[in-house]
Short mmCIF file of C-alpha atoms in Angstrom, two decimals:
data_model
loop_
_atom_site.label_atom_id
_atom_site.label_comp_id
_atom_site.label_asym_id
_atom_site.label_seq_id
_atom_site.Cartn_x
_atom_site.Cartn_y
_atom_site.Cartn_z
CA UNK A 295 49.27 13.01 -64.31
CA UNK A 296 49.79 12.30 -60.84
CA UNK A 297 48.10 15.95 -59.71
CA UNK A 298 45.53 15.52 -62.25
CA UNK A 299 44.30 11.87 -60.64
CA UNK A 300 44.71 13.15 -57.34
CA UNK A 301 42.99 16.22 -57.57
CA UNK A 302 40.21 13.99 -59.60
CA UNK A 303 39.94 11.29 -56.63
CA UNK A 304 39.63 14.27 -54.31
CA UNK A 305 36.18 15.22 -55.56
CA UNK A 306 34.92 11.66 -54.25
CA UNK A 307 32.37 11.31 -51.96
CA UNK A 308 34.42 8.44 -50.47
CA UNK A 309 37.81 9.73 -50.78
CA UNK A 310 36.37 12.81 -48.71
CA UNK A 311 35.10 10.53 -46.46
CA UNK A 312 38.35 8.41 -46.09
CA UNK A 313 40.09 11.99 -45.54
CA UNK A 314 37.97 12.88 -42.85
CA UNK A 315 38.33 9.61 -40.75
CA UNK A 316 42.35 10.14 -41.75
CA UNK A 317 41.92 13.58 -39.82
CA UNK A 318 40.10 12.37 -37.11
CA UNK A 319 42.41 9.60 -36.76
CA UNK A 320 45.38 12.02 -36.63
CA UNK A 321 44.28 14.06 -33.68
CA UNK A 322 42.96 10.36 -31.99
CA UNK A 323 46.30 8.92 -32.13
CA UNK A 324 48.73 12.10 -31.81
CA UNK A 325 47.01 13.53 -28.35
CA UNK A 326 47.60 9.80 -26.90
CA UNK A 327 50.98 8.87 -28.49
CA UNK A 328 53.27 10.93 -26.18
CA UNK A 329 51.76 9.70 -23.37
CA UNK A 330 52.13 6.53 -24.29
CA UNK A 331 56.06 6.83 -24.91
CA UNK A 332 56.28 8.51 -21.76
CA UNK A 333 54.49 5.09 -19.78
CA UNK A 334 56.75 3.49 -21.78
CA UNK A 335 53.87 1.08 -23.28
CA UNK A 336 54.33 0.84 -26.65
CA UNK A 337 54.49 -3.13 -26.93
CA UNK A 338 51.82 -3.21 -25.04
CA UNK A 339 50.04 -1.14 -27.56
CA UNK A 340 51.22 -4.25 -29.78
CA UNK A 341 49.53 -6.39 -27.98
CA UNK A 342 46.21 -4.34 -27.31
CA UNK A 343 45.98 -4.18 -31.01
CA UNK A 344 46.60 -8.25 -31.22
CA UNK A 345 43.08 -8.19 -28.94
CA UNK A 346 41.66 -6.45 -30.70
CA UNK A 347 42.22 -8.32 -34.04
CA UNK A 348 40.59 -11.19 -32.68
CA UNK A 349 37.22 -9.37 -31.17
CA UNK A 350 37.25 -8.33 -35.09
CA UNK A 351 37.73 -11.48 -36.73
CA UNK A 352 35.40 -12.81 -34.20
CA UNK A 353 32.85 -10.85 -34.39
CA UNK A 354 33.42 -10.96 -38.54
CA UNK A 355 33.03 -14.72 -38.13
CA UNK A 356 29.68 -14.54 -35.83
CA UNK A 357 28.47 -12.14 -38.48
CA UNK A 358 27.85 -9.03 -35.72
CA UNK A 359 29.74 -5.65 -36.07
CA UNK A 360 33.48 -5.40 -36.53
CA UNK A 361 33.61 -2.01 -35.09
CA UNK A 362 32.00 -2.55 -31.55
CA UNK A 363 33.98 -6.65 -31.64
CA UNK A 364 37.10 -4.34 -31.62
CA UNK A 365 36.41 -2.18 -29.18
CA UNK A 366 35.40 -5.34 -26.71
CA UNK A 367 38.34 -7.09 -27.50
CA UNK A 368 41.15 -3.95 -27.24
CA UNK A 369 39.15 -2.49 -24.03
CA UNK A 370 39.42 -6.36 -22.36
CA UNK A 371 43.16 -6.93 -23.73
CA UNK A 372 43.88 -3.03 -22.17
CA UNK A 373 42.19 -4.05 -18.59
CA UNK A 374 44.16 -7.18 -18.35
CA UNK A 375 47.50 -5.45 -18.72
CA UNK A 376 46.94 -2.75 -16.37
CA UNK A 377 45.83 -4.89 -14.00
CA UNK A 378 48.33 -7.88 -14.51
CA UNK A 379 51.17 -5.07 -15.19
CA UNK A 380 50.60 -3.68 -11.80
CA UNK A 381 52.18 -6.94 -10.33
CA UNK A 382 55.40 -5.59 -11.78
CA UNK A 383 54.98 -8.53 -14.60
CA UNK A 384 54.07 -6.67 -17.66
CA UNK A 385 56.67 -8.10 -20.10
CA UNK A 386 55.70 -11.62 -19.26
CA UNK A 387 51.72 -10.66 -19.58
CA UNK A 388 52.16 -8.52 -22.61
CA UNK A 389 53.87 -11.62 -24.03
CA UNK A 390 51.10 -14.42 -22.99
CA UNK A 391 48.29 -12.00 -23.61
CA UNK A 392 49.65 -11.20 -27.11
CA UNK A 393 50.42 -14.62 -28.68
CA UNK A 394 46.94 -14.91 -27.23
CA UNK A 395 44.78 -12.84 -28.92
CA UNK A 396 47.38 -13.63 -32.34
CA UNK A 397 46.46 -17.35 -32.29
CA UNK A 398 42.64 -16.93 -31.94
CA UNK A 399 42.66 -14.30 -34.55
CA UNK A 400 44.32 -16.46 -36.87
CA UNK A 401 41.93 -19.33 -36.09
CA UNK A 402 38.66 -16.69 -36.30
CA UNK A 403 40.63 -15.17 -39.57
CA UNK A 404 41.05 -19.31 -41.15
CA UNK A 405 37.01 -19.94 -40.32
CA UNK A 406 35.72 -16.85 -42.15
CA UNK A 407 33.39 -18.58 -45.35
CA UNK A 408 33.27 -15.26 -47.18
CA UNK A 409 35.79 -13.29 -48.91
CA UNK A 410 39.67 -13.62 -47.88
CA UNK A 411 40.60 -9.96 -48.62
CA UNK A 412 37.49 -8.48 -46.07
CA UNK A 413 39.47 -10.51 -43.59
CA UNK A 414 43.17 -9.34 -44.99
CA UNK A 415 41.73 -5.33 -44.15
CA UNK A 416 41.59 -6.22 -41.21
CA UNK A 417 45.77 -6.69 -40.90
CA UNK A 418 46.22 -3.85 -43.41
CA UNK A 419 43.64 -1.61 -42.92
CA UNK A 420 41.24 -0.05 -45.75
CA UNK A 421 40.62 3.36 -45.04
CA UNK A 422 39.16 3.92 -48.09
CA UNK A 423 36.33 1.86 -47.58
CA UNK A 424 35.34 3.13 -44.20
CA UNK A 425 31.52 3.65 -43.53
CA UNK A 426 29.34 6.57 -42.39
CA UNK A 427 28.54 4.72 -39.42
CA UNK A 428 32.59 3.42 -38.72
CA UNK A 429 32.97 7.60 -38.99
CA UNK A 430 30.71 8.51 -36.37
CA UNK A 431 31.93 5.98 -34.04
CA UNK A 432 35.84 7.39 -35.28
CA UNK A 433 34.39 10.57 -34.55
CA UNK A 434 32.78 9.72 -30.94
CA UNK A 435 36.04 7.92 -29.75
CA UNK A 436 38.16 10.90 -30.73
CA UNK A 437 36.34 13.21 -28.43
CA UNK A 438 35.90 11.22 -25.47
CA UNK A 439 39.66 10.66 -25.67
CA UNK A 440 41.21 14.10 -26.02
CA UNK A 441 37.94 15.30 -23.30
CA UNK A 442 39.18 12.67 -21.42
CA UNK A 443 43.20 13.37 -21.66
CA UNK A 444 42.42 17.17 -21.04
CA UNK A 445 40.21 16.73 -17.83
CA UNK A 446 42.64 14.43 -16.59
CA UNK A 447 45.81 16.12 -17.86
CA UNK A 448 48.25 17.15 -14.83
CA UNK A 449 47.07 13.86 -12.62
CA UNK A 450 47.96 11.60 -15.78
CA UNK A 451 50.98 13.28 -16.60
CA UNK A 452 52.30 13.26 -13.21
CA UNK A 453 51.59 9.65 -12.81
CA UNK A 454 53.17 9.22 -16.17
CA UNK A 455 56.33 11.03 -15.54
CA UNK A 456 56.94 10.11 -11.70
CA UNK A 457 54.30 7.27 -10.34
CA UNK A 458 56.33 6.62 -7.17
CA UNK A 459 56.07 10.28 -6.18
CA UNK A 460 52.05 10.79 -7.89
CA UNK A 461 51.34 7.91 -5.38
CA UNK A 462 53.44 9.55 -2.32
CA UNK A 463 51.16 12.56 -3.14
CA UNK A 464 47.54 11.19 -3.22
CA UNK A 465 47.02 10.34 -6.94
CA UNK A 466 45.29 6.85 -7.47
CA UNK A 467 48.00 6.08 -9.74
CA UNK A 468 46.19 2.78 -10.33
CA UNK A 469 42.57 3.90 -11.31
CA UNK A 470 44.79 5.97 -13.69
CA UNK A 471 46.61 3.39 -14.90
CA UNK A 472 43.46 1.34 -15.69
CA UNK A 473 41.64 4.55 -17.20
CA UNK A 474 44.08 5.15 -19.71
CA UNK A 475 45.01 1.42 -20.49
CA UNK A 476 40.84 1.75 -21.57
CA UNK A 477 41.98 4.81 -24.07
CA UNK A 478 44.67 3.01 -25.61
CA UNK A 479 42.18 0.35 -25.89
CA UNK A 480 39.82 2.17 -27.83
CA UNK A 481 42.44 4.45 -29.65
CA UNK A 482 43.62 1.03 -30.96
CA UNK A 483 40.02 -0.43 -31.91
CA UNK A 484 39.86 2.43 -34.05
CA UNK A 485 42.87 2.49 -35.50
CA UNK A 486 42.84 -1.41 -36.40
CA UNK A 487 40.18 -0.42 -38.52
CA UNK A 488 41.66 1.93 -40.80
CA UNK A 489 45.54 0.96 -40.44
CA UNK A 490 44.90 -2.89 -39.88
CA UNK A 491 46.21 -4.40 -36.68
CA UNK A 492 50.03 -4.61 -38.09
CA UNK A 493 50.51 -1.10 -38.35
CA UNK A 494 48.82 0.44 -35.62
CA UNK A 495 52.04 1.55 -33.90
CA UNK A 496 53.22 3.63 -37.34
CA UNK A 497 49.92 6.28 -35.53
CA UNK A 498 49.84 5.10 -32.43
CA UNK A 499 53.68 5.46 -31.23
CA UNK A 500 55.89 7.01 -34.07
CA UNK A 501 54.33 10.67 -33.79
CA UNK A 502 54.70 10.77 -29.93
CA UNK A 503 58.27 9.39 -30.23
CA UNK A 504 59.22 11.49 -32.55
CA UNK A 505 57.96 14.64 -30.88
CA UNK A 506 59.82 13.63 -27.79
CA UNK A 507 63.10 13.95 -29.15
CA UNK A 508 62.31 17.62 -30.28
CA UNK A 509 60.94 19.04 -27.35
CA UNK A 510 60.64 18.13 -23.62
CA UNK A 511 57.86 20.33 -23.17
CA UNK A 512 54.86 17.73 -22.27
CA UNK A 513 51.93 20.21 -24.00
CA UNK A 514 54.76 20.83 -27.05
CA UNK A 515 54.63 17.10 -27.40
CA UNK A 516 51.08 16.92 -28.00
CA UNK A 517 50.51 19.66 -30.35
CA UNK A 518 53.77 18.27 -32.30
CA UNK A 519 52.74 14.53 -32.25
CA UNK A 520 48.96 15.55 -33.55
CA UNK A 521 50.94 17.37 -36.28
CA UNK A 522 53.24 14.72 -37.11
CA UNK A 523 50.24 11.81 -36.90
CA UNK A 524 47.83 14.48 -39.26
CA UNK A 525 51.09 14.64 -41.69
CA UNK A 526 51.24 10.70 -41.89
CA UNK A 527 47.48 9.81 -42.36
CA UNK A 528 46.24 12.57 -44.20
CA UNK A 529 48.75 12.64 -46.54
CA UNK A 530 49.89 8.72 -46.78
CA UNK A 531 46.08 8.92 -47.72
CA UNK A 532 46.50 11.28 -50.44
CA UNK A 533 49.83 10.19 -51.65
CA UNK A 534 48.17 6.95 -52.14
CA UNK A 535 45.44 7.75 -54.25
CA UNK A 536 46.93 8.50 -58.10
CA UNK A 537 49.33 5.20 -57.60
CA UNK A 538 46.32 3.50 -55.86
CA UNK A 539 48.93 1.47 -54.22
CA UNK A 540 47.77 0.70 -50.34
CA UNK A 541 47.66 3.88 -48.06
CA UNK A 542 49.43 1.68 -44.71
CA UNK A 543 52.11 1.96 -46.98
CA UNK A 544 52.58 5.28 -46.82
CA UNK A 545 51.63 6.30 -43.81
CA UNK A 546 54.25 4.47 -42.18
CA UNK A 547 56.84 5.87 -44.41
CA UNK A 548 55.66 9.10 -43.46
CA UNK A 549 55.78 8.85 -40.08
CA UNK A 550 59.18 6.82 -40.48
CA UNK A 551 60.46 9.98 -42.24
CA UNK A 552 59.77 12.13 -39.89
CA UNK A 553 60.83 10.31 -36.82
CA UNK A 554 64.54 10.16 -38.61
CA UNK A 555 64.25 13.89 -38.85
CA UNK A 556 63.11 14.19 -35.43
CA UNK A 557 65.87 12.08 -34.38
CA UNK A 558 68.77 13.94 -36.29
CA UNK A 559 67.37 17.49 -34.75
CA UNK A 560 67.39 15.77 -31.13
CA UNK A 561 71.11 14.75 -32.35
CA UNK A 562 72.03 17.97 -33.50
CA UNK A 563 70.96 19.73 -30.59
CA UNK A 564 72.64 17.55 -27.93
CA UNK A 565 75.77 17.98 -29.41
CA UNK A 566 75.61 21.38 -29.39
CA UNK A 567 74.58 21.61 -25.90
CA UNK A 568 77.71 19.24 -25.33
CA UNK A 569 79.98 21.49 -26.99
CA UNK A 570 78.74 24.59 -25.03
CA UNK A 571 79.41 22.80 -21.55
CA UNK A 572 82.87 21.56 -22.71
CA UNK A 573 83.28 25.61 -23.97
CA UNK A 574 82.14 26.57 -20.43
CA UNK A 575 84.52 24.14 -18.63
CA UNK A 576 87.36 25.74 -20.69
#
């Protein structure tokens, strides 16, 4: 029964549609989600997806496009933390900017007249129910993203890795910073969109975390975190369909899953390495 329905929903124009934007999404997210453990900025992908929450509900509340009130709101929230996280005060302004951007949404999210659950989607996410023209713009974001990570590749992976030394050597280790604070920005626009704002971080930081602990290859952990982020939309979205229980919910199982597995390989293969150096002491 449960092949049957899925196969069935399959055949959907919108379900294709939905699969699509959950592939797109997966390549989005997993090219930008090792870098983003490596910068060490995952709560302030937290709060980047707070801003841009409220440039949603706001612009759901002026009656204007969700999509593009997203993107304004995660791009500004992105900006500010580079820029106030260069003053080597980025916990404190992740923080301020954060309960920010939560108690505006809430207040955008209370003044909404029409229907409650359009506003709940955009906590949870309805992938589902994403448009031709949300797809395009999916679509458009994706690709400047991973053009932009692979023209700017060794610069923002040395400034990544080592910013004290990228600095030392020439690289404007600031413009950088700013640049790719912008991409998280928009990765997160789009992903509050189809994930909701609360569960951004099951795409945006799981895969790359998880690839991390596997390999310490830098180009490894890209091609493993787009695999691992592919793995958790595309199939939390097809796991959901036959229950037709919400898709968040299994995408973040998915990607919890796999980060234990991740974890207990990374586990496994320390200890061996310890027990080979104790071996070569002996």
């Amino acid at each position: 029964m449960f092949v049957a329905d899925t196969l069935y929903l399959l055949g959907v124009d919108f379900v294709q549609q939905a699969l699509i934007a959950a592939a797109l999404l997966g390549l989005l997210s997993g090219v930008i989600a090792p870098l983003i453990v490596v910068r060490q900025m995952s709560f302030s992908v937290h709060a980047t997806s707070e801003l841009a929450l409220m440039g949603a509900s706001a612009a759901l509340l002026a009656g204007l496009n969700i999509g593009l009130g997203a993107v304004v709101g995660s791009i500004a929230a992105a900006i500010v933390l580079a820029v106030l996280g260069l003053r080597g005060q980025q916990d404190s302004a992740i923080g301020v900017v954060m309960s920010f951007g939560l108690g505006l949404s809430v207040l955008f999210i209370h003044l909404y007249p029409g229907n409650s659950s359009t506003a709940l989607t955009l906590l949870t996410g309805q992938i589902v129910g994403v448009s031709s023209a949300s797809l395009w713009w999916l679509a458009a974001v994706t690709a400047l993203v991973v053009g932009a990570v692979a023209l700017w590749w060794r610069p923002l992976l040395f400034a990544s890795a080592d910013p004290l030394m990228a600095a030392a050597s020439g690289v404007p280790v600031r413009l950088i910073s700013v640049c790719f604070a912008v991409l998280v920005g928009l990765a997160a626009a789009q992903s509050v969109q189809i994930v909701g704002a609360l569960l951004v971080m099951a795409l945006l930081i799981t895969p790359g975390a998880a690839a991390v602990q596997v390999t310490a290859s830098p180009l490894r952990a890209v091609l493993l975190s787009v695999i691992f982020a592919e793995i958790s939309a595309v199939g939390g979205l097809v796991l959901s369909l036959a229950p037709g229980l919400p898709v968040s919910v299994f995408v973040t199982s998915l990607s919890f899953l796999i980060y234990l597995l991740c974890r207990g390989i990374g586990w496994w293969r320390g200890r061996a390495v310890r027990r080979d150096e104790v071996r070569a002491r002996q």
